DNA sequence: CTGGATCCGACATGATACTG
DNA sequence: CAGTATCATGTCGGATCCAG
């Protein structure tokens, strides 16, 4: 349904290094690159939030749903499945009458959280600069518009 | 979504921090948060690539287009506009007959590149683990499927 | 409670044609 | 060369119903 149905595991086939991707800067220009795929997953809006929350403690489905403002049931399910598939989140089902499913970060997921934190911190530290830049840009555009019109 | 309305508690209106978002972990549960917006922008597929490329040197529109495999002219334009608006990229137009427009990272953009690099490095270092996890997951699902069917 | 499955609309993105 | 404008479309994401 959500694409991704096939895994293919390309990467291992030819095109071993036609572009010379050992160059530390040339890592990502090709869209079929593994790194690109993972990056898209990892940088995903909801993934980021889920990982951030799970770092604190093990959480149940409904708890996550409640904590993440704006996420739908569907997206939470999908996101958790992806993270589980990528080995970032561990899913534990307790076979009791009222189903109880708990999610927690795997060690791998833990290392990712640390990295994500860096990005978040950067954003927090520079959000004012960005907001200012946006205002300036918008003002400039508006000025040009009224002048041109 | 706009849960603001429920916070009210007029009188002692401490709307400054109704959720206690000084908690370093509570940064992102609300979708209207500035950080969330910026994060979505910054973690964007194409933004990541553009920033990575511009860190190396100043580039022209067509050069970027050529270097980024799979990007359409439209998306490159849109991405560059966003980055410019956010003050991450500087756009310089040389008023000559064959239009020459050059893009380069601003100092702010430079700091972001550094941060992004961390994320990319993490991905590169763990892509094998993730690939393995995916294979294991898919195999497990396939097994369950054939068993259940 | 925890999802799986489906339908459907909104929006992002791609392709194409046109302009300065 | 460096876009803008327009149209077509595919995917994402939300709402809903249903099952274990």
mmCIF file of N, CA and C in Angstrom, chain A residues 17-129:
data_model
loop_
_atom_site.group_PDB
_atom_site.id
_atom_site.type_symbol
_atom_site.label_atom_id
_atom_site.label_comp_id
_atom_site.label_asym_id
_atom_site.label_seq_id
_atom_site.Cartn_x
_atom_site.Cartn_y
_atom_site.Cartn_z
ATOM 1 N N UNK A 17 30.453 1.472 -7.887
ATOM 2 C CA UNK A 17 30.977 2.801 -7.591
ATOM 3 C C UNK A 17 31.311 3.553 -8.876
ATOM 4 N N UNK A 18 30.336 3.654 -9.740
ATOM 5 C CA UNK A 18 30.565 4.286 -11.034
ATOM 6 C C UNK A 18 30.833 5.779 -10.897
ATOM 7 N N UNK A 19 30.338 6.333 -9.812
ATOM 8 C CA UNK A 19 30.509 7.769 -9.641
ATOM 9 C C UNK A 19 31.630 8.075 -8.647
ATOM 10 N N UNK A 20 32.130 7.040 -8.048
ATOM 11 C CA UNK A 20 33.163 7.281 -7.049
ATOM 12 C C UNK A 20 32.552 7.802 -5.767
ATOM 13 N N UNK A 21 31.607 7.068 -5.199
ATOM 14 C CA UNK A 21 30.937 7.583 -4.013
ATOM 15 C C UNK A 21 31.753 7.359 -2.748
ATOM 16 N N UNK A 22 32.995 7.081 -2.920
ATOM 17 C CA UNK A 22 33.845 7.033 -1.750
ATOM 18 C C UNK A 22 34.192 8.468 -1.357
ATOM 19 N N UNK A 23 33.994 9.350 -2.290
ATOM 20 C CA UNK A 23 34.157 10.767 -2.006
ATOM 21 C C UNK A 23 33.143 11.148 -0.927
ATOM 22 N N UNK A 24 33.614 11.600 0.193
ATOM 23 C CA UNK A 24 32.731 11.889 1.316
ATOM 24 C C UNK A 24 31.676 12.939 1.005
ATOM 25 N N UNK A 25 31.874 13.655 -0.067
ATOM 26 C CA UNK A 25 30.906 14.698 -0.384
ATOM 27 C C UNK A 25 29.947 14.266 -1.474
ATOM 28 N N UNK A 26 30.258 13.185 -2.106
ATOM 29 C CA UNK A 26 29.455 12.754 -3.241
ATOM 30 C C UNK A 26 28.433 11.714 -2.823
ATOM 31 N N UNK A 27 28.162 11.664 -1.554
ATOM 32 C CA UNK A 27 27.353 10.580 -0.994
ATOM 33 C C UNK A 27 25.951 10.452 -1.547
ATOM 34 N N UNK A 28 25.374 11.548 -1.985
ATOM 35 C CA UNK A 28 23.926 11.495 -2.119
ATOM 36 C C UNK A 28 23.311 12.042 -3.398
ATOM 37 N N UNK A 29 24.088 12.226 -4.399
ATOM 38 C CA UNK A 29 23.491 12.844 -5.571
ATOM 39 C C UNK A 29 22.585 11.885 -6.332
ATOM 40 N N UNK A 30 22.789 10.613 -6.170
ATOM 41 C CA UNK A 30 21.946 9.651 -6.885
ATOM 42 C C UNK A 30 20.761 9.235 -6.026
ATOM 43 N N UNK A 31 19.620 9.268 -6.623
ATOM 44 C CA UNK A 31 18.419 9.051 -5.835
ATOM 45 C C UNK A 31 18.195 7.595 -5.448
ATOM 46 N N UNK A 32 18.850 6.700 -6.131
ATOM 47 C CA UNK A 32 18.651 5.295 -5.794
ATOM 48 C C UNK A 32 19.581 4.862 -4.665
ATOM 49 N N UNK A 33 20.344 5.799 -4.182
ATOM 50 C CA UNK A 33 21.305 5.495 -3.133
ATOM 51 C C UNK A 33 20.619 5.072 -1.844
ATOM 52 N N UNK A 34 21.169 4.074 -1.202
ATOM 53 C CA UNK A 34 20.652 3.585 0.076
ATOM 54 C C UNK A 34 20.534 4.709 1.089
ATOM 55 N N UNK A 35 21.576 5.503 1.137
ATOM 56 C CA UNK A 35 21.607 6.570 2.130
ATOM 57 C C UNK A 35 20.433 7.522 1.952
ATOM 58 N N UNK A 36 20.132 7.807 0.723
ATOM 59 C CA UNK A 36 19.007 8.703 0.439
ATOM 60 C C UNK A 36 17.716 8.138 0.992
ATOM 61 N N UNK A 37 17.492 6.874 0.760
ATOM 62 C CA UNK A 37 16.270 6.238 1.247
ATOM 63 C C UNK A 37 16.176 6.310 2.761
ATOM 64 N N UNK A 38 17.248 5.908 3.407
ATOM 65 C CA UNK A 38 17.251 5.892 4.864
ATOM 66 C C UNK A 38 17.078 7.291 5.416
ATOM 67 N N UNK A 39 17.728 8.225 4.775
ATOM 68 C CA UNK A 39 17.638 9.609 5.216
ATOM 69 C C UNK A 39 16.198 10.100 5.150
ATOM 70 N N UNK A 40 15.517 9.747 4.084
ATOM 71 C CA UNK A 40 14.128 10.159 3.964
ATOM 72 C C UNK A 40 13.286 9.559 5.085
ATOM 73 N N UNK A 41 13.587 8.352 5.418
ATOM 74 C CA UNK A 41 12.838 7.685 6.479
ATOM 75 C C UNK A 41 13.116 8.341 7.814
ATOM 76 N N UNK A 42 14.377 8.486 8.070
ATOM 77 C CA UNK A 42 14.844 8.993 9.348
ATOM 78 C C UNK A 42 14.471 10.465 9.557
ATOM 79 N N UNK A 43 14.503 11.203 8.496
ATOM 80 C CA UNK A 43 14.196 12.624 8.597
ATOM 81 C C UNK A 43 12.700 12.868 8.538
ATOM 82 N N UNK A 44 11.959 11.806 8.505
ATOM 83 C CA UNK A 44 10.514 11.938 8.404
ATOM 84 C C UNK A 44 9.927 12.656 9.611
ATOM 85 N N UNK A 45 8.962 13.472 9.325
ATOM 86 C CA UNK A 45 8.254 14.245 10.340
ATOM 87 C C UNK A 45 7.848 13.423 11.562
ATOM 88 N N UNK A 46 7.092 12.381 11.340
ATOM 89 C CA UNK A 46 6.587 11.597 12.464
ATOM 90 C C UNK A 46 7.662 10.720 13.086
ATOM 91 N N UNK A 47 8.531 10.192 12.264
ATOM 92 C CA UNK A 47 9.601 9.348 12.801
ATOM 93 C C UNK A 47 10.397 10.109 13.842
ATOM 94 N N UNK A 48 10.709 11.326 13.502
ATOM 95 C CA UNK A 48 11.468 12.171 14.409
ATOM 96 C C UNK A 48 10.782 12.261 15.764
ATOM 97 N N UNK A 49 9.497 12.489 15.745
ATOM 98 C CA UNK A 49 8.753 12.652 16.988
ATOM 99 C C UNK A 49 8.669 11.357 17.778
ATOM 100 N N UNK A 50 8.379 10.299 17.078
ATOM 101 C CA UNK A 50 8.258 9.010 17.756
ATOM 102 C C UNK A 50 9.567 8.638 18.433
ATOM 103 N N UNK A 51 10.631 8.791 17.715
ATOM 104 C CA UNK A 51 11.937 8.453 18.276
ATOM 105 C C UNK A 51 12.252 9.328 19.485
ATOM 106 N N UNK A 52 11.933 10.577 19.357
ATOM 107 C CA UNK A 52 12.199 11.484 20.468
ATOM 108 C C UNK A 52 11.422 11.067 21.716
ATOM 109 N N UNK A 53 10.189 10.680 21.541
ATOM 110 C CA UNK A 53 9.367 10.299 22.679
ATOM 111 C C UNK A 53 9.779 8.957 23.272
ATOM 112 N N UNK A 54 10.102 8.035 22.414
ATOM 113 C CA UNK A 54 10.459 6.703 22.899
ATOM 114 C C UNK A 54 11.794 6.683 23.622
ATOM 115 N N UNK A 55 12.587 7.692 23.368
ATOM 116 C CA UNK A 55 13.872 7.723 24.054
ATOM 117 C C UNK A 55 13.680 7.879 25.559
ATOM 118 N N UNK A 56 12.607 8.491 25.894
ATOM 119 C CA UNK A 56 12.357 8.746 27.312
ATOM 120 C C UNK A 56 11.972 7.474 28.035
ATOM 121 N N UNK A 57 11.083 6.729 27.431
ATOM 122 C CA UNK A 57 10.647 5.484 28.066
ATOM 123 C C UNK A 57 9.806 4.681 27.082
ATOM 124 N N UNK A 58 9.551 3.479 27.475
ATOM 125 C CA UNK A 58 8.703 2.581 26.706
ATOM 126 C C UNK A 58 7.275 3.133 26.705
ATOM 127 N N UNK A 59 6.628 3.100 25.543
ATOM 128 C CA UNK A 59 5.282 3.658 25.468
ATOM 129 C C UNK A 59 4.319 2.734 24.724
ATOM 130 N N UNK A 60 3.065 2.843 25.071
ATOM 131 C CA UNK A 60 2.036 2.066 24.384
ATOM 132 C C UNK A 60 1.510 2.858 23.199
ATOM 133 N N UNK A 61 0.813 2.159 22.357
ATOM 134 C CA UNK A 61 0.276 2.778 21.149
ATOM 135 C C UNK A 61 -0.550 4.027 21.457
ATOM 136 N N UNK A 62 -1.489 3.865 22.311
ATOM 137 C CA UNK A 62 -2.375 4.977 22.640
ATOM 138 C C UNK A 62 -1.636 6.119 23.334
ATOM 139 N N UNK A 63 -0.640 5.787 24.085
ATOM 140 C CA UNK A 63 0.131 6.829 24.755
ATOM 141 C C UNK A 63 0.856 7.691 23.714
ATOM 142 N N UNK A 64 1.420 7.013 22.758
ATOM 143 C CA UNK A 64 2.111 7.746 21.695
ATOM 144 C C UNK A 64 1.118 8.643 20.959
ATOM 145 N N UNK A 65 -0.008 8.052 20.663
ATOM 146 C CA UNK A 65 -1.041 8.781 19.939
ATOM 147 C C UNK A 65 -1.467 10.039 20.688
ATOM 148 N N UNK A 66 -1.563 9.894 21.967
ATOM 149 C CA UNK A 66 -1.972 11.023 22.787
ATOM 150 C C UNK A 66 -0.879 12.093 22.865
ATOM 151 N N UNK A 67 0.340 11.642 22.909
ATOM 152 C CA UNK A 67 1.449 12.579 23.099
ATOM 153 C C UNK A 67 1.797 13.357 21.834
ATOM 154 N N UNK A 68 1.599 12.728 20.703
ATOM 155 C CA UNK A 68 1.958 13.394 19.460
ATOM 156 C C UNK A 68 0.772 14.157 18.903
ATOM 157 N N UNK A 69 0.847 15.420 19.025
ATOM 158 C CA UNK A 69 -0.251 16.275 18.599
ATOM 159 C C UNK A 69 -0.391 16.268 17.086
ATOM 160 N N UNK A 70 -1.568 15.888 16.633
ATOM 161 C CA UNK A 70 -1.829 15.977 15.205
ATOM 162 C C UNK A 70 -1.641 14.705 14.411
ATOM 163 N N UNK A 71 -1.154 13.658 15.017
ATOM 164 C CA UNK A 71 -0.945 12.433 14.256
ATOM 165 C C UNK A 71 -2.231 11.612 14.231
ATOM 166 N N UNK A 72 -2.476 10.979 13.105
ATOM 167 C CA UNK A 72 -3.649 10.125 12.986
ATOM 168 C C UNK A 72 -3.253 8.698 13.333
ATOM 169 N N UNK A 73 -4.263 7.912 13.600
ATOM 170 C CA UNK A 73 -3.990 6.521 13.942
ATOM 171 C C UNK A 73 -3.212 5.835 12.829
ATOM 172 N N UNK A 74 -3.650 6.099 11.646
ATOM 173 C CA UNK A 74 -3.013 5.483 10.496
ATOM 174 C C UNK A 74 -1.528 5.821 10.395
ATOM 175 N N UNK A 75 -1.230 7.082 10.509
ATOM 176 C CA UNK A 75 0.155 7.514 10.367
ATOM 177 C C UNK A 75 1.026 6.974 11.495
ATOM 178 N N UNK A 76 0.446 6.883 12.672
ATOM 179 C CA UNK A 76 1.220 6.343 13.788
ATOM 180 C C UNK A 76 1.536 4.874 13.522
ATOM 181 N N UNK A 77 0.547 4.156 13.078
ATOM 182 C CA UNK A 77 0.756 2.740 12.751
ATOM 183 C C UNK A 77 1.810 2.592 11.672
ATOM 184 N N UNK A 78 1.646 3.328 10.614
ATOM 185 C CA UNK A 78 2.589 3.247 9.502
ATOM 186 C C UNK A 78 4.005 3.598 9.947
ATOM 187 N N UNK A 79 4.102 4.677 10.680
ATOM 188 C CA UNK A 79 5.422 5.113 11.142
ATOM 189 C C UNK A 79 6.080 4.066 12.030
ATOM 190 N N UNK A 80 5.310 3.529 12.947
ATOM 191 C CA UNK A 80 5.858 2.521 13.851
ATOM 192 C C UNK A 80 6.300 1.281 13.085
ATOM 193 N N UNK A 81 5.547 0.902 12.089
ATOM 194 C CA UNK A 81 5.907 -0.256 11.279
ATOM 195 C C UNK A 81 7.235 -0.024 10.565
ATOM 196 N N UNK A 82 7.363 1.148 10.009
ATOM 197 C CA UNK A 82 8.603 1.474 9.298
ATOM 198 C C UNK A 82 9.789 1.440 10.240
ATOM 199 N N UNK A 83 9.604 2.054 11.388
ATOM 200 C CA UNK A 83 10.702 2.105 12.350
ATOM 201 C C UNK A 83 11.043 0.703 12.854
ATOM 202 N N UNK A 84 10.014 -0.103 12.996
ATOM 203 C CA UNK A 84 10.245 -1.464 13.451
ATOM 204 C C UNK A 84 11.011 -2.235 12.368
ATOM 205 N N UNK A 85 10.576 -2.045 11.149
ATOM 206 C CA UNK A 85 11.239 -2.732 10.046
ATOM 207 C C UNK A 85 12.699 -2.329 9.937
ATOM 208 N N UNK A 86 12.966 -1.086 10.204
ATOM 209 C CA UNK A 86 14.345 -0.597 10.107
ATOM 210 C C UNK A 86 15.174 -0.948 11.337
ATOM 211 N N UNK A 87 14.545 -1.642 12.277
ATOM 212 C CA UNK A 87 15.302 -2.057 13.453
ATOM 213 C C UNK A 87 15.585 -0.922 14.426
ATOM 214 N N UNK A 88 14.778 0.115 14.358
ATOM 215 C CA UNK A 88 14.996 1.254 15.244
ATOM 216 C C UNK A 88 14.095 1.185 16.466
ATOM 217 N N UNK A 89 12.984 0.486 16.295
ATOM 218 C CA UNK A 89 12.021 0.376 17.389
ATOM 219 C C UNK A 89 11.657 -1.088 17.614
ATOM 220 N N UNK A 90 11.502 -1.432 18.857
ATOM 221 C CA UNK A 90 11.126 -2.793 19.219
ATOM 222 C C UNK A 90 9.655 -2.813 19.603
ATOM 223 N N UNK A 91 8.923 -3.752 19.042
ATOM 224 C CA UNK A 91 7.494 -3.846 19.319
ATOM 225 C C UNK A 91 7.223 -5.092 20.144
ATOM 226 N N UNK A 92 6.587 -4.896 21.280
ATOM 227 C CA UNK A 92 6.320 -6.029 22.163
ATOM 228 C C UNK A 92 4.823 -6.168 22.398
ATOM 229 N N UNK A 93 4.293 -7.318 22.076
ATOM 230 C CA UNK A 93 2.865 -7.580 22.258
ATOM 231 C C UNK A 93 2.645 -8.441 23.491
ATOM 232 N N UNK A 94 1.815 -7.920 24.381
ATOM 233 C CA UNK A 94 1.463 -8.708 25.552
ATOM 234 C C UNK A 94 0.122 -9.379 25.287
ATOM 235 N N UNK A 95 0.112 -10.700 25.184
ATOM 236 C CA UNK A 95 -1.107 -11.419 24.817
ATOM 237 C C UNK A 95 -2.102 -11.481 25.960
ATOM 238 N N UNK A 96 -2.675 -10.341 26.251
ATOM 239 C CA UNK A 96 -3.701 -10.300 27.277
ATOM 240 C C UNK A 96 -5.013 -9.876 26.645
ATOM 241 N N UNK A 97 -6.054 -9.967 27.404
ATOM 242 C CA UNK A 97 -7.372 -9.668 26.848
ATOM 243 C C UNK A 97 -7.466 -8.264 26.274
ATOM 244 N N UNK A 98 -7.231 -7.245 27.066
ATOM 245 C CA UNK A 98 -7.145 -5.939 26.400
ATOM 246 C C UNK A 98 -5.743 -5.874 25.829
ATOM 247 N N UNK A 99 -5.609 -5.966 24.534
ATOM 248 C CA UNK A 99 -4.280 -6.004 23.912
ATOM 249 C C UNK A 99 -3.382 -4.901 24.444
ATOM 250 N N UNK A 100 -2.167 -5.270 24.745
ATOM 251 C CA UNK A 100 -1.230 -4.287 25.248
ATOM 252 C C UNK A 100 0.046 -4.400 24.420
ATOM 253 N N UNK A 101 0.302 -3.347 23.663
ATOM 254 C CA UNK A 101 1.488 -3.343 22.815
ATOM 255 C C UNK A 101 2.389 -2.197 23.225
ATOM 256 N N UNK A 102 3.622 -2.535 23.461
ATOM 257 C CA UNK A 102 4.549 -1.500 23.899
ATOM 258 C C UNK A 102 5.682 -1.316 22.894
ATOM 259 N N UNK A 103 6.091 -0.079 22.754
ATOM 260 C CA UNK A 103 7.161 0.243 21.828
ATOM 261 C C UNK A 103 8.338 0.858 22.579
ATOM 262 N N UNK A 104 9.519 0.476 22.148
ATOM 263 C CA UNK A 104 10.704 1.050 22.769
ATOM 264 C C UNK A 104 11.819 1.137 21.738
ATOM 265 N N UNK A 105 12.754 2.004 21.977
ATOM 266 C CA UNK A 105 13.874 2.137 21.061
ATOM 267 C C UNK A 105 14.812 0.947 21.188
ATOM 268 N N UNK A 106 15.353 0.527 20.082
ATOM 269 C CA UNK A 106 16.410 -0.473 20.117
ATOM 270 C C UNK A 106 17.718 0.283 20.362
ATOM 271 N N UNK A 107 18.785 -0.414 20.617
ATOM 272 C CA UNK A 107 20.075 0.282 20.780
ATOM 273 C C UNK A 107 20.391 1.128 19.551
ATOM 274 N N UNK A 108 20.120 0.581 18.398
ATOM 275 C CA UNK A 108 20.349 1.329 17.165
ATOM 276 C C UNK A 108 19.511 2.606 17.151
ATOM 277 N N UNK A 109 18.267 2.460 17.527
ATOM 278 C CA UNK A 109 17.392 3.618 17.594
ATOM 279 C C UNK A 109 17.910 4.654 18.583
ATOM 280 N N UNK A 110 18.513 4.168 19.632
ATOM 281 C CA UNK A 110 19.066 5.077 20.628
ATOM 282 C C UNK A 110 20.173 5.947 20.057
ATOM 283 N N UNK A 111 21.023 5.347 19.263
ATOM 284 C CA UNK A 111 22.117 6.131 18.672
ATOM 285 C C UNK A 111 21.555 7.164 17.704
ATOM 286 N N UNK A 112 20.473 6.775 17.030
ATOM 287 C CA UNK A 112 19.869 7.720 16.103
ATOM 288 C C UNK A 112 19.271 8.897 16.856
ATOM 289 N N UNK A 113 18.658 8.601 17.963
ATOM 290 C CA UNK A 113 18.060 9.675 18.733
ATOM 291 C C UNK A 113 19.096 10.733 19.102
ATOM 292 N N UNK A 114 20.254 10.240 19.457
ATOM 293 C CA UNK A 114 21.323 11.151 19.822
ATOM 294 C C UNK A 114 21.639 12.091 18.656
ATOM 295 N N UNK A 115 21.707 11.516 17.495
ATOM 296 C CA UNK A 115 22.013 12.297 16.295
ATOM 297 C C UNK A 115 20.903 13.289 15.969
ATOM 298 N N UNK A 116 19.695 12.807 16.095
ATOM 299 C CA UNK A 116 18.559 13.668 15.807
ATOM 300 C C UNK A 116 18.545 14.866 16.738
ATOM 301 N N UNK A 117 18.916 14.604 17.941
ATOM 302 C CA UNK A 117 18.961 15.654 18.936
ATOM 303 C C UNK A 117 19.822 16.830 18.452
ATOM 304 N N UNK A 118 20.899 16.491 17.817
ATOM 305 C CA UNK A 118 21.794 17.519 17.298
ATOM 306 C C UNK A 118 21.057 18.438 16.331
ATOM 307 N N UNK A 119 20.294 17.805 15.468
ATOM 308 C CA UNK A 119 19.552 18.575 14.480
ATOM 309 C C UNK A 119 18.499 19.457 15.153
ATOM 310 N N UNK A 120 17.823 18.882 16.110
ATOM 311 C CA UNK A 120 16.792 19.628 16.822
ATOM 312 C C UNK A 120 17.406 20.807 17.561
ATOM 313 N N UNK A 121 18.527 20.548 18.174
ATOM 314 C CA UNK A 121 19.197 21.607 18.909
ATOM 315 C C UNK A 121 19.572 22.751 17.984
ATOM 316 N N UNK A 122 20.083 22.390 16.817
ATOM 317 C CA UNK A 122 20.438 23.423 15.852
ATOM 318 C C UNK A 122 19.205 24.265 15.526
ATOM 319 N N UNK A 123 18.109 23.588 15.288
ATOM 320 C CA UNK A 123 16.874 24.278 14.933
ATOM 321 C C UNK A 123 16.432 25.220 16.048
ATOM 322 N N UNK A 124 16.504 24.729 17.242
ATOM 323 C CA UNK A 124 16.091 25.558 18.374
ATOM 324 C C UNK A 124 16.972 26.799 18.496
ATOM 325 N N UNK A 125 18.237 26.583 18.283
ATOM 326 C CA UNK A 125 19.172 27.683 18.457
ATOM 327 C C UNK A 125 19.064 28.743 17.364
ATOM 328 N N UNK A 126 18.611 28.309 16.193
ATOM 329 C CA UNK A 126 18.600 29.249 15.072
ATOM 330 C C UNK A 126 17.207 29.628 14.595
ATOM 331 N N UNK A 127 16.205 29.206 15.292
ATOM 332 C CA UNK A 127 14.850 29.485 14.821
ATOM 333 C C UNK A 127 14.565 30.980 14.745
ATOM 334 N N UNK A 128 15.188 31.736 15.612
ATOM 335 C CA UNK A 128 14.962 33.173 15.558
ATOM 336 C C UNK A 128 15.593 33.789 14.320
ATOM 337 N N UNK A 129 16.776 33.331 14.011
ATOM 338 C CA UNK A 129 17.437 33.830 12.808
ATOM 339 C C UNK A 129 16.629 33.503 11.568
#
